């Protein structure tokens, strides 16, 4: 789709889902210039991850900790190379996530997709991340959401992670187009192609599917979660060939114990993926040995 067609599509979407009239969190009147349709008060109340993070899962780390990894990641390795996250899951984040999942406010997922892209823009400009071993930039080939079960999809009408991933992907396409145009702008530089590492990956919303219905994870401890999710995900047969050796950026709404991300990562690697990276909107706080699991 060309840029003009996409702009048109966005204008149409805006007419259907007007953003920027009321704060999506508290409902107070705002103007269109406010980021993410949030009022200044609510923007301040959110727990944006801007400081130190766990180098493995991307959770915020307290300033007092000296290690590279959070407690969870010290205990257990993961089936993804590295994770990134926008927000620490607190009271306000929780309310919006509940609205998104259970109050039919599907348009929130688009706003969350914007947050995710803004979080990742500098990483994308730098080729996502450099490989720890070689120092080379890693190119993401495929963006894919964590799938929801059929039952939940029927009740909710959408997979919130898929809508977020779609908006994230769309922003990446726009970003790459803008850079391509800028690169081609001065006549002397005409024909300068965007480095392949910066072009938008492919979006594969049905790369993974659920092989069976699973219990709600909220009340389960980490071991129970892992057991509940064992072999619960698989690469869709049609997608298998295109996946071979590719690097996938997996997108999900919330990261707590990592059980879902790991079950998906394991399925992707078993299905032939070369590597898996993870991007989540919210992530739970650090778990200490004495903390109850969230
Ligand atoms: Zn507000
Ligand atoms: Zn971690």
mmCIF file of C-alpha atoms and ligand atoms in Angstrom:
data_model
loop_
_atom_site.group_PDB
_atom_site.id
_atom_site.type_symbol
_atom_site.label_atom_id
_atom_site.label_comp_id
_atom_site.label_asym_id
_atom_site.label_seq_id
_atom_site.Cartn_x
_atom_site.Cartn_y
_atom_site.Cartn_z
ATOM 1 C CA UNK A 1 0.000 0.000 0.000
ATOM 2 C CA UNK A 2 1.352 3.445 -0.914
ATOM 3 C CA UNK A 3 1.781 6.244 1.550
ATOM 4 C CA UNK A 4 -1.221 8.220 0.282
ATOM 5 C CA UNK A 5 -3.491 5.181 0.565
ATOM 6 C CA UNK A 6 -2.286 4.612 4.107
ATOM 7 C CA UNK A 7 -2.889 8.237 5.050
ATOM 8 C CA UNK A 8 -6.431 7.939 3.695
ATOM 9 C CA UNK A 9 -6.997 4.741 5.614
ATOM 10 C CA UNK A 10 -5.862 6.470 8.777
ATOM 11 C CA UNK A 11 -8.270 9.374 8.233
ATOM 12 C CA UNK A 12 -11.093 6.864 7.853
ATOM 13 C CA UNK A 13 -10.046 5.014 10.985
ATOM 14 C CA UNK A 14 -9.889 8.278 12.863
ATOM 15 C CA UNK A 15 -13.513 8.945 11.901
ATOM 16 C CA UNK A 16 -14.547 5.552 13.262
ATOM 17 C CA UNK A 17 -12.333 5.572 16.361
ATOM 18 C CA UNK A 18 -11.798 9.208 17.246
ATOM 19 C CA UNK A 19 -8.774 9.546 19.454
ATOM 20 C CA UNK A 20 -7.705 12.692 21.164
ATOM 21 C CA UNK A 21 -11.013 14.118 22.411
ATOM 22 C CA UNK A 22 -11.023 12.562 25.841
ATOM 23 C CA UNK A 23 -8.159 11.110 27.844
ATOM 24 C CA UNK A 24 -8.443 7.344 27.374
ATOM 25 C CA UNK A 25 -7.496 6.775 31.010
ATOM 26 C CA UNK A 26 -9.487 9.317 33.071
ATOM 27 C CA UNK A 27 -11.938 10.687 30.502
ATOM 28 C CA UNK A 28 -11.036 14.371 30.926
ATOM 29 C CA UNK A 29 -11.199 16.604 27.856
ATOM 30 C CA UNK A 30 -7.912 16.909 25.957
ATOM 31 C CA UNK A 31 -6.759 18.327 22.658
ATOM 32 C CA UNK A 32 -5.415 16.369 19.750
ATOM 33 C CA UNK A 33 -1.803 17.253 20.403
ATOM 34 C CA UNK A 34 -1.623 15.010 23.491
ATOM 35 C CA UNK A 35 0.449 11.886 23.011
ATOM 36 C CA UNK A 36 -1.398 8.575 23.094
ATOM 37 C CA UNK A 37 -4.723 10.331 23.849
ATOM 38 C CA UNK A 38 -3.668 10.694 27.487
ATOM 39 C CA UNK A 39 -3.948 13.870 29.545
ATOM 40 C CA UNK A 40 -0.789 15.265 31.121
ATOM 41 C CA UNK A 41 -1.784 13.943 34.554
ATOM 42 C CA UNK A 42 -2.248 10.397 33.298
ATOM 43 C CA UNK A 43 0.946 10.480 31.228
ATOM 44 C CA UNK A 44 2.778 11.287 34.469
ATOM 45 C CA UNK A 45 1.032 8.510 36.388
ATOM 46 C CA UNK A 46 2.118 5.816 33.965
ATOM 47 C CA UNK A 47 5.274 3.862 34.788
ATOM 48 C CA UNK A 48 7.331 4.412 31.637
ATOM 49 C CA UNK A 49 10.440 2.274 31.456
ATOM 50 C CA UNK A 50 13.236 4.707 30.786
ATOM 51 C CA UNK A 51 15.998 3.657 33.161
ATOM 52 C CA UNK A 52 17.904 0.442 33.652
ATOM 53 C CA UNK A 53 16.322 -2.749 32.414
ATOM 54 C CA UNK A 54 17.052 -6.432 32.707
ATOM 55 C CA UNK A 55 19.278 -7.206 29.735
ATOM 56 C CA UNK A 56 17.349 -10.380 29.056
ATOM 57 C CA UNK A 57 13.630 -9.720 29.498
ATOM 58 C CA UNK A 58 13.493 -5.908 29.424
ATOM 59 C CA UNK A 59 11.748 -5.398 32.788
ATOM 60 C CA UNK A 60 12.652 -2.221 34.670
ATOM 61 C CA UNK A 61 15.396 -2.798 37.241
ATOM 62 C CA UNK A 62 15.647 -0.862 40.491
ATOM 63 C CA UNK A 63 18.507 1.623 40.561
ATOM 64 C CA UNK A 64 19.863 -0.160 43.614
ATOM 65 C CA UNK A 65 20.495 -3.417 41.792
ATOM 66 C CA UNK A 66 23.910 -3.913 40.266
ATOM 67 C CA UNK A 67 23.351 -7.047 38.203
ATOM 68 C CA UNK A 68 22.596 -7.239 34.494
ATOM 69 C CA UNK A 69 19.649 -9.565 34.980
ATOM 70 C CA UNK A 70 16.468 -9.501 37.071
ATOM 71 C CA UNK A 71 15.882 -12.189 39.654
ATOM 72 C CA UNK A 72 13.705 -14.257 37.321
ATOM 73 C CA UNK A 73 16.217 -14.238 34.501
ATOM 74 C CA UNK A 74 19.018 -15.221 36.882
ATOM 75 C CA UNK A 75 16.981 -18.290 37.846
ATOM 76 C CA UNK A 76 15.940 -19.398 34.421
ATOM 77 C CA UNK A 77 17.018 -18.873 30.818
ATOM 78 C CA UNK A 78 14.464 -18.007 28.144
ATOM 79 C CA UNK A 79 13.572 -19.059 24.638
ATOM 80 C CA UNK A 80 14.075 -15.534 23.347
ATOM 81 C CA UNK A 81 17.323 -13.633 22.875
ATOM 82 C CA UNK A 82 16.169 -10.399 24.402
ATOM 83 C CA UNK A 83 12.983 -8.616 25.444
ATOM 84 C CA UNK A 84 11.856 -4.984 25.406
ATOM 85 C CA UNK A 85 8.962 -3.406 27.262
ATOM 86 C CA UNK A 86 7.333 0.040 27.425
ATOM 87 C CA UNK A 87 5.692 0.196 30.849
ATOM 88 C CA UNK A 88 5.882 -1.397 34.263
ATOM 89 C CA UNK A 89 2.523 -2.977 35.034
ATOM 90 C CA UNK A 90 0.948 -0.800 37.742
ATOM 91 C CA UNK A 91 -2.499 0.376 38.757
ATOM 92 C CA UNK A 92 -3.187 2.663 35.775
ATOM 93 C CA UNK A 93 -1.679 0.304 33.239
ATOM 94 C CA UNK A 94 -3.794 -2.491 34.662
ATOM 95 C CA UNK A 95 -7.010 -0.516 34.304
ATOM 96 C CA UNK A 96 -6.370 0.244 30.640
ATOM 97 C CA UNK A 97 -5.384 -3.354 29.898
ATOM 98 C CA UNK A 98 -8.598 -4.568 31.531
ATOM 99 C CA UNK A 99 -10.612 -2.070 29.456
ATOM 100 C CA UNK A 100 -8.869 -3.301 26.334
ATOM 101 C CA UNK A 101 -9.497 -6.957 27.061
ATOM 102 C CA UNK A 102 -12.861 -6.992 28.761
ATOM 103 C CA UNK A 103 -14.622 -3.683 28.080
ATOM 104 C CA UNK A 104 -14.471 -3.815 24.311
ATOM 105 C CA UNK A 105 -12.181 -0.792 23.992
ATOM 106 C CA UNK A 106 -10.268 -2.319 21.104
ATOM 107 C CA UNK A 107 -9.078 1.063 19.817
ATOM 108 C CA UNK A 108 -6.720 1.224 22.805
ATOM 109 C CA UNK A 109 -4.583 -1.427 21.140
ATOM 110 C CA UNK A 110 -3.727 1.030 18.385
ATOM 111 C CA UNK A 111 -2.509 3.569 20.930
ATOM 112 C CA UNK A 112 -0.467 0.838 22.610
ATOM 113 C CA UNK A 113 1.056 -0.064 19.232
ATOM 114 C CA UNK A 114 2.184 3.558 18.926
ATOM 115 C CA UNK A 115 3.768 3.413 22.391
ATOM 116 C CA UNK A 116 5.608 0.258 21.365
ATOM 117 C CA UNK A 117 6.954 1.784 18.189
ATOM 118 C CA UNK A 118 8.114 4.938 19.963
ATOM 119 C CA UNK A 119 9.840 2.740 22.542
ATOM 120 C CA UNK A 120 11.650 0.835 19.782
ATOM 121 C CA UNK A 121 12.400 3.592 17.269
ATOM 122 C CA UNK A 122 15.982 4.171 18.333
ATOM 123 C CA UNK A 123 16.593 0.406 18.462
ATOM 124 C CA UNK A 124 15.161 0.054 14.962
ATOM 125 C CA UNK A 125 17.349 2.896 13.661
ATOM 126 C CA UNK A 126 20.351 1.086 15.084
ATOM 127 C CA UNK A 127 19.337 -2.242 13.530
ATOM 128 C CA UNK A 128 17.286 -3.336 16.581
ATOM 129 C CA UNK A 129 20.117 -4.546 18.797
ATOM 130 C CA UNK A 130 23.629 -5.669 18.265
ATOM 131 C CA UNK A 131 24.284 -9.321 18.739
ATOM 132 C CA UNK A 132 26.036 -9.763 22.076
ATOM 133 C CA UNK A 133 28.616 -12.138 20.610
ATOM 134 C CA UNK A 134 29.450 -10.513 17.263
ATOM 135 C CA UNK A 135 28.421 -6.904 17.840
ATOM 136 C CA UNK A 136 26.576 -6.955 14.506
ATOM 137 C CA UNK A 137 23.149 -5.390 14.085
ATOM 138 C CA UNK A 138 20.335 -7.909 14.149
ATOM 139 C CA UNK A 139 17.751 -7.676 11.411
ATOM 140 C CA UNK A 140 14.165 -8.567 12.336
ATOM 141 C CA UNK A 141 12.546 -10.489 9.463
ATOM 142 C CA UNK A 142 9.087 -11.171 10.845
ATOM 143 C CA UNK A 143 6.738 -9.526 13.348
ATOM 144 C CA UNK A 144 4.186 -11.867 14.908
ATOM 145 C CA UNK A 145 1.715 -11.534 17.808
ATOM 146 C CA UNK A 146 1.053 -14.073 20.538
ATOM 147 C CA UNK A 147 -2.238 -15.714 19.504
ATOM 148 C CA UNK A 148 -5.286 -15.864 21.784
ATOM 149 C CA UNK A 149 -7.457 -18.925 22.076
ATOM 150 C CA UNK A 150 -10.462 -19.293 19.774
ATOM 151 C CA UNK A 151 -12.851 -18.951 22.702
ATOM 152 C CA UNK A 152 -11.324 -15.687 23.858
ATOM 153 C CA UNK A 153 -11.172 -14.385 20.288
ATOM 154 C CA UNK A 154 -14.877 -15.114 19.890
ATOM 155 C CA UNK A 155 -15.795 -13.360 23.121
ATOM 156 C CA UNK A 156 -13.515 -10.360 22.622
ATOM 157 C CA UNK A 157 -13.782 -10.017 18.861
ATOM 158 C CA UNK A 158 -10.084 -9.247 18.438
ATOM 159 C CA UNK A 159 -6.669 -10.369 19.554
ATOM 160 C CA UNK A 160 -5.326 -7.335 21.383
ATOM 161 C CA UNK A 161 -1.707 -8.336 20.731
ATOM 162 C CA UNK A 162 -2.421 -8.637 17.021
ATOM 163 C CA UNK A 163 -3.915 -5.128 16.836
ATOM 164 C CA UNK A 164 -0.896 -3.748 18.709
ATOM 165 C CA UNK A 165 1.495 -5.631 16.445
ATOM 166 C CA UNK A 166 -0.334 -4.417 13.331
ATOM 167 C CA UNK A 167 -0.065 -0.781 14.396
ATOM 168 C CA UNK A 168 3.580 -1.271 15.410
ATOM 169 C CA UNK A 169 4.285 -2.754 11.972
ATOM 170 C CA UNK A 170 2.421 0.048 10.204
ATOM 171 C CA UNK A 171 4.499 2.654 12.046
ATOM 172 C CA UNK A 172 7.671 0.795 11.055
ATOM 173 C CA UNK A 173 6.555 0.864 7.380
ATOM 174 C CA UNK A 174 5.886 4.616 7.562
ATOM 175 C CA UNK A 175 9.187 5.196 9.282
ATOM 176 C CA UNK A 176 11.053 3.242 6.577
ATOM 177 C CA UNK A 177 9.167 5.079 3.795
ATOM 178 C CA UNK A 178 10.043 8.459 5.287
ATOM 179 C CA UNK A 179 13.696 7.499 5.401
ATOM 180 C CA UNK A 180 13.621 6.189 1.860
ATOM 181 C CA UNK A 181 12.097 9.443 0.660
ATOM 182 C CA UNK A 182 14.615 11.498 2.614
ATOM 183 C CA UNK A 183 17.470 9.450 1.198
ATOM 184 C CA UNK A 184 16.199 9.956 -2.357
ATOM 185 C CA UNK A 185 15.496 13.669 -1.873
ATOM 186 C CA UNK A 186 18.737 15.473 -2.812
ATOM 187 C CA UNK A 187 19.275 14.764 -6.526
ATOM 188 C CA UNK A 188 22.913 13.849 -5.941
ATOM 189 C CA UNK A 189 21.880 11.107 -3.554
ATOM 190 C CA UNK A 190 19.084 9.776 -5.768
ATOM 191 C CA UNK A 191 18.936 6.045 -5.777
ATOM 192 C CA UNK A 192 20.416 5.666 -2.324
ATOM 193 C CA UNK A 193 18.539 2.679 -1.021
ATOM 194 C CA UNK A 194 17.571 2.256 2.582
ATOM 195 C CA UNK A 195 19.833 -0.315 4.206
ATOM 196 C CA UNK A 196 18.003 -3.627 4.187
ATOM 197 C CA UNK A 197 18.373 -3.802 7.958
ATOM 198 C CA UNK A 198 16.061 -0.791 8.356
ATOM 199 C CA UNK A 199 13.219 -1.786 6.047
ATOM 200 C CA UNK A 200 10.035 -3.019 7.713
ATOM 201 C CA UNK A 201 9.828 -6.739 8.490
ATOM 202 C CA UNK A 202 6.908 -8.799 7.261
ATOM 203 C CA UNK A 203 3.848 -8.947 9.482
ATOM 204 C CA UNK A 204 2.585 -12.497 9.981
ATOM 205 C CA UNK A 205 -0.454 -12.359 12.303
ATOM 206 C CA UNK A 206 -1.063 -16.108 12.058
ATOM 207 C CA UNK A 207 2.496 -17.353 12.322
ATOM 208 C CA UNK A 208 1.613 -19.081 15.590
ATOM 209 C CA UNK A 209 -1.615 -20.692 16.636
ATOM 210 C CA UNK A 210 -2.902 -22.248 19.854
ATOM 211 C CA UNK A 211 -3.080 -26.007 19.708
ATOM 212 C CA UNK A 212 -5.629 -26.157 22.523
ATOM 213 C CA UNK A 213 -7.522 -24.021 25.011
ATOM 214 C CA UNK A 214 -5.518 -23.154 28.125
ATOM 215 C CA UNK A 215 -6.557 -22.133 31.618
ATOM 216 C CA UNK A 216 -6.349 -18.508 32.691
ATOM 217 C CA UNK A 217 -2.822 -18.076 34.007
ATOM 218 C CA UNK A 218 -3.471 -15.343 36.512
ATOM 219 C CA UNK A 219 -3.891 -17.542 39.574
ATOM 220 C CA UNK A 220 -1.096 -19.998 38.703
ATOM 221 C CA UNK A 221 2.473 -19.977 39.961
ATOM 222 C CA UNK A 222 5.396 -20.000 37.477
ATOM 223 C CA UNK A 223 5.736 -23.799 37.418
ATOM 224 C CA UNK A 224 1.998 -24.290 36.924
ATOM 225 C CA UNK A 225 2.014 -21.701 34.163
ATOM 226 C CA UNK A 226 4.760 -23.500 32.302
ATOM 227 C CA UNK A 227 2.917 -26.785 32.630
ATOM 228 C CA UNK A 228 -0.376 -25.259 31.497
ATOM 229 C CA UNK A 229 1.310 -23.863 28.388
ATOM 230 C CA UNK A 230 3.357 -26.893 27.429
ATOM 231 C CA UNK A 231 2.949 -27.442 23.677
ATOM 232 C CA UNK A 232 0.046 -24.995 23.688
ATOM 233 C CA UNK A 233 1.505 -23.095 20.706
ATOM 234 C CA UNK A 234 2.704 -24.254 17.303
ATOM 235 C CA UNK A 235 3.856 -22.701 14.051
ATOM 236 C CA UNK A 236 1.047 -22.776 11.502
ATOM 237 C CA UNK A 237 1.937 -25.308 8.782
ATOM 238 C CA UNK A 238 1.470 -22.734 5.995
ATOM 239 C CA UNK A 239 4.003 -20.417 7.634
ATOM 240 C CA UNK A 240 6.671 -22.986 8.269
ATOM 241 C CA UNK A 241 8.658 -22.602 5.064
ATOM 242 C CA UNK A 242 8.930 -18.802 5.256
ATOM 243 C CA UNK A 243 10.070 -19.053 8.876
ATOM 244 C CA UNK A 244 13.205 -21.132 8.317
ATOM 245 C CA UNK A 245 16.266 -19.381 9.767
ATOM 246 C CA UNK A 246 14.367 -16.091 10.201
ATOM 247 C CA UNK A 247 14.517 -13.744 13.164
ATOM 248 C CA UNK A 248 11.121 -13.095 14.729
ATOM 249 C CA UNK A 249 9.966 -10.214 16.908
ATOM 250 C CA UNK A 250 7.183 -11.655 19.050
ATOM 251 C CA UNK A 251 4.634 -9.154 20.381
ATOM 252 C CA UNK A 252 2.487 -9.542 23.469
ATOM 253 C CA UNK A 253 0.580 -7.274 25.834
ATOM 254 C CA UNK A 254 1.930 -8.308 29.246
ATOM 255 C CA UNK A 255 5.089 -10.002 30.461
ATOM 256 C CA UNK A 256 5.120 -11.395 33.994
ATOM 257 C CA UNK A 257 6.843 -14.726 34.523
ATOM 258 C CA UNK A 258 7.730 -15.166 30.857
ATOM 259 C CA UNK A 259 5.821 -18.453 30.601
ATOM 260 C CA UNK A 260 3.805 -17.353 27.544
ATOM 261 C CA UNK A 261 6.784 -15.765 25.785
ATOM 262 C CA UNK A 262 8.840 -18.889 26.402
ATOM 263 C CA UNK A 263 6.141 -21.267 25.201
ATOM 264 C CA UNK A 264 5.854 -19.214 21.983
ATOM 265 C CA UNK A 265 9.615 -18.860 21.640
ATOM 266 C CA UNK A 266 10.067 -22.574 22.034
ATOM 267 C CA UNK A 267 7.429 -23.267 19.372
ATOM 268 C CA UNK A 268 9.026 -20.767 16.973
ATOM 269 C CA UNK A 269 12.495 -22.262 17.403
ATOM 270 C CA UNK A 270 11.109 -25.787 17.031
ATOM 271 C CA UNK A 271 9.353 -24.585 13.867
ATOM 272 C CA UNK A 272 12.633 -23.388 12.350
ATOM 273 C CA UNK A 273 13.054 -19.762 13.472
ATOM 274 C CA UNK A 274 16.682 -18.645 13.699
ATOM 275 C CA UNK A 275 16.130 -16.394 16.713
ATOM 276 C CA UNK A 276 13.292 -14.833 18.687
ATOM 277 C CA UNK A 277 13.114 -11.340 20.192
ATOM 278 C CA UNK A 278 10.279 -10.094 22.352
ATOM 279 C CA UNK A 279 8.400 -6.813 22.667
ATOM 280 C CA UNK A 280 5.687 -6.340 25.290
ATOM 281 C CA UNK A 281 3.628 -3.333 26.253
ATOM 282 C CA UNK A 282 3.760 -3.941 30.020
ATOM 283 C CA UNK A 283 5.990 -6.008 32.216
ATOM 284 C CA UNK A 284 5.585 -7.048 35.843
ATOM 285 C CA UNK A 285 7.920 -5.847 38.554
ATOM 286 C CA UNK A 286 10.902 -7.853 39.671
ATOM 287 C CA UNK A 287 10.060 -10.961 41.584
ATOM 288 C CA UNK A 288 12.070 -11.677 44.651
ATOM 289 C CA UNK A 289 12.220 -15.126 46.246
ATOM 290 C CA UNK A 290 9.718 -14.000 48.900
ATOM 291 C CA UNK A 291 7.328 -12.206 46.558
ATOM 292 C CA UNK A 292 4.158 -13.899 45.545
ATOM 293 C CA UNK A 293 4.002 -14.505 41.845
ATOM 294 C CA UNK A 294 1.880 -12.051 39.871
HETATM 295 ZN ZN1 LIG B 1 -6.199 11.436 32.061
HETATM 296 ZN ZN1 LIG B 2 14.687 -10.374 33.324
#
